[in-house]
CSV table of C-alpha atoms in Angstrom, one decimal:
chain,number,residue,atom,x,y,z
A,1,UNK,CA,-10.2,2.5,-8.9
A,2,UNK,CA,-8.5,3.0,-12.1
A,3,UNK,CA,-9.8,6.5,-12.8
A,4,UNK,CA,-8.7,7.5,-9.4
A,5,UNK,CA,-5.1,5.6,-9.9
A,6,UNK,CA,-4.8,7.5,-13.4
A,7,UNK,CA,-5.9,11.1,-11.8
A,8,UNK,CA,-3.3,10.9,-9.0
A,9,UNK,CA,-1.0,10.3,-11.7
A,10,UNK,CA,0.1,6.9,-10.7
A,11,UNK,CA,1.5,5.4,-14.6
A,12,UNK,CA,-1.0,2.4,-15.5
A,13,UNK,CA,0.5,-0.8,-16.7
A,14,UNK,CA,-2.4,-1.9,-19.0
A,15,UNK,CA,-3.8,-5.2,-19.2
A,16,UNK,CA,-3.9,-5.7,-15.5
A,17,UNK,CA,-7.2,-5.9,-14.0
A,18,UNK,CA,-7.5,-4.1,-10.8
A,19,UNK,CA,-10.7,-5.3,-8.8
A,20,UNK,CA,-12.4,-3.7,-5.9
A,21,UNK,CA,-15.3,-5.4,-3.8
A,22,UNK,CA,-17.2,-3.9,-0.7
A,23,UNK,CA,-19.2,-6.5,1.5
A,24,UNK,CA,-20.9,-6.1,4.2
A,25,UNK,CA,-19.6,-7.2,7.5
A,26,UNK,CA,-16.3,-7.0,5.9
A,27,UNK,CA,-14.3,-4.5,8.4
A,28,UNK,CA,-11.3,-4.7,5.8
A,29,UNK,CA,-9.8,-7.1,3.4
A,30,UNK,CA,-7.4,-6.9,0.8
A,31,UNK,CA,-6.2,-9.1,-1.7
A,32,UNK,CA,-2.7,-9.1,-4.0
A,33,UNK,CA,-3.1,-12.0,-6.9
A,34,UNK,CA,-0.6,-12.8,-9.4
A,35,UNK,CA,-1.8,-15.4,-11.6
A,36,UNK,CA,-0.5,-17.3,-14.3
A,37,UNK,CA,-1.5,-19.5,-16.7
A,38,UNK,CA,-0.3,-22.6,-14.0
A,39,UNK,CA,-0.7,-21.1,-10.8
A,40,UNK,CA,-1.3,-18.0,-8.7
A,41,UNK,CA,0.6,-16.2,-5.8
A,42,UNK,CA,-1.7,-14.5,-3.3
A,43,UNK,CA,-0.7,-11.9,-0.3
A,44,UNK,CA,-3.6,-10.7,1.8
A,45,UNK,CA,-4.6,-8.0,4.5
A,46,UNK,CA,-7.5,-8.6,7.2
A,47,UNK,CA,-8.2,-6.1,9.5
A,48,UNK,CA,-10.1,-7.4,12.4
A,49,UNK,CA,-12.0,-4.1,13.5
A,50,UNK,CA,-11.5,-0.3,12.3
A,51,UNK,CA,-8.8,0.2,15.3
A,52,UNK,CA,-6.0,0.0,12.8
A,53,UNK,CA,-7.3,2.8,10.1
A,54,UNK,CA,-8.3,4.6,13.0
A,55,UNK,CA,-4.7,4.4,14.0
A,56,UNK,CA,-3.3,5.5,10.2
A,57,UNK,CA,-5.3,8.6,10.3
A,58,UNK,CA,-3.9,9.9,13.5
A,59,UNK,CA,-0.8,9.2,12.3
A,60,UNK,CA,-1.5,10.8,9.2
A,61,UNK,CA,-3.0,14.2,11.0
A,62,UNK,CA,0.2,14.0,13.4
A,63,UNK,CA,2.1,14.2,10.4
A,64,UNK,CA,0.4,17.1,8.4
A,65,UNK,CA,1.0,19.1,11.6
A,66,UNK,CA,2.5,22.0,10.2
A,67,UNK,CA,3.0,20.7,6.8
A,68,UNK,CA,1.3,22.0,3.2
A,69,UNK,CA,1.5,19.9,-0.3
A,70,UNK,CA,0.0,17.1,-1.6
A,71,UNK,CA,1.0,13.9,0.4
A,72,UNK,CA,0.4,9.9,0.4
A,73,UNK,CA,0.4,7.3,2.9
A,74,UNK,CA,3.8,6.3,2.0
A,75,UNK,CA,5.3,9.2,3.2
A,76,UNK,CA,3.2,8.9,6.3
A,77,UNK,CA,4.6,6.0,7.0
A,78,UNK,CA,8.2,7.2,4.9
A,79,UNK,CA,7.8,3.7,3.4
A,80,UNK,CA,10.7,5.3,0.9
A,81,UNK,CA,13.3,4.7,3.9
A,82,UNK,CA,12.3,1.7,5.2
A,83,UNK,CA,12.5,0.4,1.2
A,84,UNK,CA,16.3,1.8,1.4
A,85,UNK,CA,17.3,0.8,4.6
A,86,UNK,CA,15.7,-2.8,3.7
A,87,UNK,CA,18.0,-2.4,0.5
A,88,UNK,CA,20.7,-1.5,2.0
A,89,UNK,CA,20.9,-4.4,4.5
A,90,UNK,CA,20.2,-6.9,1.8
A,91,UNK,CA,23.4,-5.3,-0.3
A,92,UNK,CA,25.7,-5.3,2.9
A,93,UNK,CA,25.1,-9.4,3.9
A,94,UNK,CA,25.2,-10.0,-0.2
A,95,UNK,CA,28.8,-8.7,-0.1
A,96,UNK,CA,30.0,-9.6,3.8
């Protein structure tokens, strides 16, 4: 996972293990941990069948309609916006 991280030219932070376990039976799980030396803040994904990747590639074929470049899921989903607009909303009730 690292290699792939470093080749895509995502910058590494060292010292942070990144783990990556396939199970069987497991449709999809993912798991965030932060851990310190007194305790540990998890944030996890199930998905329940293959419905939902099944739905991010459409949406990501949809997208590349008529498009050329290198592209990532989070302009698929133009996660960059939804960031600012999230920002944005968080500024504006901090100073109303």
């Amino acid at each position: 996972m690292e290699d792939g991280l470093e080749a895509s030219g995502v910058p590494l932070i060292r010292g942070i293990p990144i783990h990556a376990t396939r199970a069987g039976g497991i449709v999809g799980r993912h798991e965030l941990m932060i851990v310190g030396d007194n305790d540990k803040i998890c944030i996890s994904h199930e998905s329940f069948n293959r419905k939902a990747f099944a739905a991010g590639a459409l949406r990501g074929i949809r997208f590349l309609r008529g498009k050329s470049g290198f592209f990532e899921m989070r302009d698929v989903l133009e996660l960059d916006k939804v960031l600012l607009s999230c920002f944005e909303r968080r500024r504006t009730a901090a100073v109303n």
